[in-house]
PDB file of C-alpha atoms in Angstrom:
ATOM      1  CA  UNK A  91      -2.600  26.815 -24.501  1.00  0.00           C
ATOM      2  CA  UNK A  92       1.108  27.675 -24.344  1.00  0.00           C
ATOM      3  CA  UNK A  93       1.946  30.854 -26.279  1.00  0.00           C
ATOM      4  CA  UNK A  94       0.481  30.227 -29.766  1.00  0.00           C
ATOM      5  CA  UNK A  95       0.273  26.439 -29.480  1.00  0.00           C
ATOM      6  CA  UNK A  96      -2.809  24.608 -28.245  1.00  0.00           C
ATOM      7  CA  UNK A  97      -2.814  21.131 -26.697  1.00  0.00           C
ATOM      8  CA  UNK A  98      -5.781  18.812 -26.424  1.00  0.00           C
ATOM      9  CA  UNK A  99      -5.302  15.875 -24.064  1.00  0.00           C
ATOM     10  CA  UNK A 100      -7.388  12.860 -23.143  1.00  0.00           C
ATOM     11  CA  UNK A 101      -6.418  10.315 -20.493  1.00  0.00           C
ATOM     12  CA  UNK A 102      -8.324   7.145 -19.651  1.00  0.00           C
ATOM     13  CA  UNK A 103      -7.417   5.098 -16.580  1.00  0.00           C
ATOM     14  CA  UNK A 104      -9.686   2.247 -15.565  1.00  0.00           C
ATOM     15  CA  UNK A 105      -8.263   0.049 -12.806  1.00  0.00           C
ATOM     16  CA  UNK A 106      -9.713  -3.319 -11.896  1.00  0.00           C
ATOM     17  CA  UNK A 107      -8.905  -4.333  -8.317  1.00  0.00           C
ATOM     18  CA  UNK A 108      -9.388  -7.444  -6.239  1.00  0.00           C
ATOM     19  CA  UNK A 109      -8.778  -6.984  -2.508  1.00  0.00           C
ATOM     20  CA  UNK A 110      -9.120  -9.352   0.451  1.00  0.00           C
ATOM     21  CA  UNK A 111      -8.681  -8.545   4.157  1.00  0.00           C
ATOM     22  CA  UNK A 112      -8.818 -11.195   6.850  1.00  0.00           C
ATOM     23  CA  UNK A 113      -8.136 -11.609  10.562  1.00  0.00           C
ATOM     24  CA  UNK A 114      -8.085 -14.724  12.725  1.00  0.00           C
ATOM     25  CA  UNK A 115      -6.994 -15.087  16.304  1.00  0.00           C
ATOM     26  CA  UNK A 116      -7.682 -16.536  19.676  1.00  0.00           C
ATOM     27  CA  UNK A 117      -6.895 -16.402  23.356  1.00  0.00           C
ATOM     28  CA  UNK A 118      -5.934 -19.255  25.634  1.00  0.00           C
ATOM     29  CA  UNK A 119      -6.627 -18.774  29.316  1.00  0.00           C
ATOM     30  CA  UNK A 120      -3.587 -20.487  30.838  1.00  0.00           C
ATOM     31  CA  UNK A 121      -4.859 -20.000  34.368  1.00  0.00           C
ATOM     32  CA  UNK A 122      -6.961 -17.688  36.513  1.00  0.00           C
ATOM     33  CA  UNK A 123      -4.489 -14.856  36.067  1.00  0.00           C
ATOM     34  CA  UNK A 124      -2.780 -15.370  32.706  1.00  0.00           C
ATOM     35  CA  UNK A 125      -3.829 -15.251  29.055  1.00  0.00           C
ATOM     36  CA  UNK A 126      -1.864 -16.116  25.919  1.00  0.00           C
ATOM     37  CA  UNK A 127      -3.100 -14.802  22.594  1.00  0.00           C
ATOM     38  CA  UNK A 128      -2.284 -14.973  18.920  1.00  0.00           C
ATOM     39  CA  UNK A 129      -3.656 -12.994  15.974  1.00  0.00           C
ATOM     40  CA  UNK A 130      -2.971 -13.201  12.253  1.00  0.00           C
ATOM     41  CA  UNK A 131      -3.996 -10.462   9.803  1.00  0.00           C
ATOM     42  CA  UNK A 132      -3.623 -10.468   6.055  1.00  0.00           C
ATOM     43  CA  UNK A 133      -4.196  -8.081   3.187  1.00  0.00           C
ATOM     44  CA  UNK A 134      -3.958  -9.182  -0.441  1.00  0.00           C
ATOM     45  CA  UNK A 135      -4.630  -6.849  -3.322  1.00  0.00           C
ATOM     46  CA  UNK A 136      -4.024  -7.011  -7.031  1.00  0.00           C
ATOM     47  CA  UNK A 137      -4.781  -4.288  -9.510  1.00  0.00           C
ATOM     48  CA  UNK A 138      -4.595  -4.218 -13.271  1.00  0.00           C
ATOM     49  CA  UNK A 139      -5.144  -1.117 -15.388  1.00  0.00           C
ATOM     50  CA  UNK A 140      -4.883  -0.329 -19.063  1.00  0.00           C
ATOM     51  CA  UNK A 141      -4.198   3.374 -19.494  1.00  0.00           C
ATOM     52  CA  UNK A 142      -4.721   5.203 -22.776  1.00  0.00           C
ATOM     53  CA  UNK A 143      -3.407   8.734 -23.226  1.00  0.00           C
ATOM     54  CA  UNK A 144      -3.957  10.897 -26.317  1.00  0.00           C
ATOM     55  CA  UNK A 145      -2.399  14.309 -26.900  1.00  0.00           C
ATOM     56  CA  UNK A 146      -2.773  16.498 -29.997  1.00  0.00           C
ATOM     57  CA  UNK A 147      -0.854  19.707 -30.712  1.00  0.00           C
ATOM     58  CA  UNK A 148      -2.220  22.602 -32.788  1.00  0.00           C
ATOM     59  CA  UNK A 149      -0.521  25.731 -34.105  1.00  0.00           C
ATOM     60  CA  UNK A 150      -1.852  29.291 -33.707  1.00  0.00           C
ATOM     61  CA  UNK A 151      -4.070  28.844 -36.811  1.00  0.00           C
ATOM     62  CA  UNK A 152      -5.765  25.837 -35.258  1.00  0.00           C
ATOM     63  CA  UNK A 153      -4.100  23.287 -37.556  1.00  0.00           C
ATOM     64  CA  UNK A 154      -2.970  20.021 -36.003  1.00  0.00           C
ATOM     65  CA  UNK A 155       0.816  19.697 -36.009  1.00  0.00           C
ATOM     66  CA  UNK A 156       1.355  16.397 -34.171  1.00  0.00           C
ATOM     67  CA  UNK A 157      -0.270  13.668 -32.143  1.00  0.00           C
ATOM     68  CA  UNK A 158       0.955  11.301 -29.433  1.00  0.00           C
ATOM     69  CA  UNK A 159      -0.761   8.075 -28.427  1.00  0.00           C
ATOM     70  CA  UNK A 160       0.450   6.454 -25.228  1.00  0.00           C
ATOM     71  CA  UNK A 161      -0.561   3.034 -23.936  1.00  0.00           C
ATOM     72  CA  UNK A 162       0.410   1.964 -20.438  1.00  0.00           C
ATOM     73  CA  UNK A 163      -0.344  -1.421 -18.910  1.00  0.00           C
ATOM     74  CA  UNK A 164      -0.075  -1.497 -15.109  1.00  0.00           C
ATOM     75  CA  UNK A 165      -0.044  -4.513 -12.781  1.00  0.00           C
ATOM     76  CA  UNK A 166       0.212  -3.900  -9.037  1.00  0.00           C
ATOM     77  CA  UNK A 167       0.088  -6.785  -6.516  1.00  0.00           C
ATOM     78  CA  UNK A 168       0.389  -6.034  -2.797  1.00  0.00           C
ATOM     79  CA  UNK A 169       0.525  -8.560   0.076  1.00  0.00           C
ATOM     80  CA  UNK A 170       0.837  -7.682   3.760  1.00  0.00           C
ATOM     81  CA  UNK A 171       0.797 -10.118   6.691  1.00  0.00           C
ATOM     82  CA  UNK A 172       0.892  -9.392  10.434  1.00  0.00           C
ATOM     83  CA  UNK A 173       1.348 -11.848  13.334  1.00  0.00           C
ATOM     84  CA  UNK A 174       0.850 -10.793  16.964  1.00  0.00           C
ATOM     85  CA  UNK A 175       1.680 -12.913  20.021  1.00  0.00           C
ATOM     86  CA  UNK A 176       0.646 -11.560  23.405  1.00  0.00           C
ATOM     87  CA  UNK A 177       0.733 -12.540  27.054  1.00  0.00           C
ATOM     88  CA  UNK A 178      -0.963 -10.885  30.015  1.00  0.00           C
ATOM     89  CA  UNK A 179      -0.728 -11.612  33.708  1.00  0.00           C
ATOM     90  CA  UNK A 180      -2.913 -10.248  36.499  1.00  0.00           C
ATOM     91  CA  UNK A 181      -0.345 -10.202  39.306  1.00  0.00           C
ATOM     92  CA  UNK A 182      -2.797  -9.682  42.154  1.00  0.00           C
ATOM     93  CA  UNK A 183      -6.412  -8.799  42.900  1.00  0.00           C
ATOM     94  CA  UNK A 184      -5.511  -5.137  43.536  1.00  0.00           C
ATOM     95  CA  UNK A 185      -4.948  -4.552  39.801  1.00  0.00           C
ATOM     96  CA  UNK A 186      -1.250  -5.035  39.155  1.00  0.00           C
ATOM     97  CA  UNK A 187      -0.805  -6.201  35.556  1.00  0.00           C
ATOM     98  CA  UNK A 188       2.053  -7.298  33.344  1.00  0.00           C
ATOM     99  CA  UNK A 189       1.760  -7.712  29.575  1.00  0.00           C
ATOM    100  CA  UNK A 190       4.007  -8.513  26.610  1.00  0.00           C
ATOM    101  CA  UNK A 191       3.421  -8.243  22.862  1.00  0.00           C
ATOM    102  CA  UNK A 192       5.528  -9.438  19.943  1.00  0.00           C
ATOM    103  CA  UNK A 193       4.640  -8.344  16.406  1.00  0.00           C
ATOM    104  CA  UNK A 194       5.901  -9.239  12.962  1.00  0.00           C
ATOM    105  CA  UNK A 195       4.803  -7.490   9.752  1.00  0.00           C
ATOM    106  CA  UNK A 196       5.780  -8.644   6.261  1.00  0.00           C
ATOM    107  CA  UNK A 197       5.014  -6.711   3.070  1.00  0.00           C
ATOM    108  CA  UNK A 198       5.707  -7.601  -0.537  1.00  0.00           C
ATOM    109  CA  UNK A 199       4.474  -5.259  -3.258  1.00  0.00           C
ATOM    110  CA  UNK A 200       5.450  -4.445  -6.803  1.00  0.00           C
ATOM    111  CA  UNK A 201       4.437  -2.106  -9.565  1.00  0.00           C
ATOM    112  CA  UNK A 202       5.000  -3.324 -13.108  1.00  0.00           C
ATOM    113  CA  UNK A 203       4.321  -0.953 -15.993  1.00  0.00           C
ATOM    114  CA  UNK A 204       4.977  -1.015 -19.716  1.00  0.00           C
ATOM    115  CA  UNK A 205       4.618   2.031 -21.945  1.00  0.00           C
ATOM    116  CA  UNK A 206       4.278   2.339 -25.702  1.00  0.00           C
ATOM    117  CA  UNK A 207       4.349   5.874 -27.194  1.00  0.00           C
ATOM    118  CA  UNK A 208       3.589   6.467 -30.858  1.00  0.00           C
ATOM    119  CA  UNK A 209       4.170   9.883 -32.463  1.00  0.00           C
ATOM    120  CA  UNK A 210       2.280  10.768 -35.652  1.00  0.00           C
ATOM    121  CA  UNK A 211       2.166  13.766 -37.997  1.00  0.00           C
ATOM    122  CA  UNK A 212      -0.908  15.680 -39.200  1.00  0.00           C
ATOM    123  CA  UNK A 213      -1.693  12.883 -41.703  1.00  0.00           C
ATOM    124  CA  UNK A 214      -1.623  10.306 -38.898  1.00  0.00           C
ATOM    125  CA  UNK A 215       1.620   8.832 -40.288  1.00  0.00           C
ATOM    126  CA  UNK A 216       4.013   7.353 -37.756  1.00  0.00           C
ATOM    127  CA  UNK A 217       7.052   9.542 -36.991  1.00  0.00           C
ATOM    128  CA  UNK A 218       9.942   7.203 -36.220  1.00  0.00           C
ATOM    129  CA  UNK A 219       9.555   3.923 -34.362  1.00  0.00           C
ATOM    130  CA  UNK A 220       7.290   3.490 -31.339  1.00  0.00           C
ATOM    131  CA  UNK A 221       9.073   4.093 -28.038  1.00  0.00           C
ATOM    132  CA  UNK A 222       8.856   1.215 -25.537  1.00  0.00           C
ATOM    133  CA  UNK A 223       9.533   1.777 -21.848  1.00  0.00           C
ATOM    134  CA  UNK A 224       9.238  -0.626 -18.918  1.00  0.00           C
ATOM    135  CA  UNK A 225       9.260  -0.063 -15.187  1.00  0.00           C
ATOM    136  CA  UNK A 226       9.406  -2.612 -12.359  1.00  0.00           C
ATOM    137  CA  UNK A 227       9.355  -1.249  -8.802  1.00  0.00           C
ATOM    138  CA  UNK A 228       9.672  -3.776  -5.992  1.00  0.00           C
ATOM    139  CA  UNK A 229       8.873  -2.891  -2.390  1.00  0.00           C
ATOM    140  CA  UNK A 230       9.268  -5.261   0.516  1.00  0.00           C
ATOM    141  CA  UNK A 231       9.862  -4.847   4.189  1.00  0.00           C
ATOM    142  CA  UNK A 232       9.848  -6.703   7.493  1.00  0.00           C
ATOM    143  CA  UNK A 233       8.988  -5.083  10.824  1.00  0.00           C
ATOM    144  CA  UNK A 234       9.717  -6.682  14.181  1.00  0.00           C
ATOM    145  CA  UNK A 235       8.385  -5.140  17.400  1.00  0.00           C
ATOM    146  CA  UNK A 236       8.475  -6.126  21.048  1.00  0.00           C
ATOM    147  CA  UNK A 237       6.538  -4.358  23.797  1.00  0.00           C
ATOM    148  CA  UNK A 238       6.132  -4.816  27.553  1.00  0.00           C
ATOM    149  CA  UNK A 239       3.969  -2.958  30.085  1.00  0.00           C
ATOM    150  CA  UNK A 240       3.593  -2.968  33.852  1.00  0.00           C
ATOM    151  CA  UNK A 241       0.670  -1.324  35.621  1.00  0.00           C
ATOM    152  CA  UNK A 242       0.459  -0.543  39.363  1.00  0.00           C
ATOM    153  CA  UNK A 243      -2.751   0.938  40.807  1.00  0.00           C
ATOM    154  CA  UNK A 244      -2.793   3.083  43.943  1.00  0.00           C
ATOM    155  CA  UNK A 245      -5.195   5.406  45.761  1.00  0.00           C
ATOM    156  CA  UNK A 246      -8.269   4.012  43.925  1.00  0.00           C
ATOM    157  CA  UNK A 247      -8.268   6.535  41.052  1.00  0.00           C
ATOM    158  CA  UNK A 248      -4.556   6.599  40.263  1.00  0.00           C
ATOM    159  CA  UNK A 249      -2.175   4.181  38.658  1.00  0.00           C
ATOM    160  CA  UNK A 250       1.434   4.173  37.567  1.00  0.00           C
ATOM    161  CA  UNK A 251       2.515   2.559  34.305  1.00  0.00           C
ATOM    162  CA  UNK A 252       5.925   1.711  32.910  1.00  0.00           C
ATOM    163  CA  UNK A 253       6.947  -0.098  29.797  1.00  0.00           C
ATOM    164  CA  UNK A 254       9.306  -0.570  26.898  1.00  0.00           C
ATOM    165  CA  UNK A 255       9.002  -0.886  23.158  1.00  0.00           C
ATOM    166  CA  UNK A 256      11.529  -1.854  20.560  1.00  0.00           C
ATOM    167  CA  UNK A 257      11.179  -2.176  16.800  1.00  0.00           C
TER     168      UNK A 257
END
């Protein structure tokens, strides 16, 4: 209730989603001391929702003064893919190691919505024409990353590490 006016609202949102996650990869042992690996990850999701929103307004005497019916159709696909290439080298038997990773991430997502709002009076007669609104939001990005690490053990329980990362 706002001052003498009363509002009664009902919203129904029922999304239907279909989502798939997958990962595949492998390592190739190029020698006694070196390994080359590759991994591919994917995420695909689509969602569809029909949204119904009802709102009625009442005056201080409890009489209905107006009504709004809103319909909103939403479609939201999302696709993300990740590729990782890696290399590791055991430099010696004392535990010195060198490793490199290269990553690539690709994302493509969108959000498409269409709205229809209908305003009616107390006799349920349409006030003006329905109002149609549309929205299309696109999101996409690419991420590149490169990483390297060096590890040097000393004094049995200690080790020094150094590395770099760029993205």
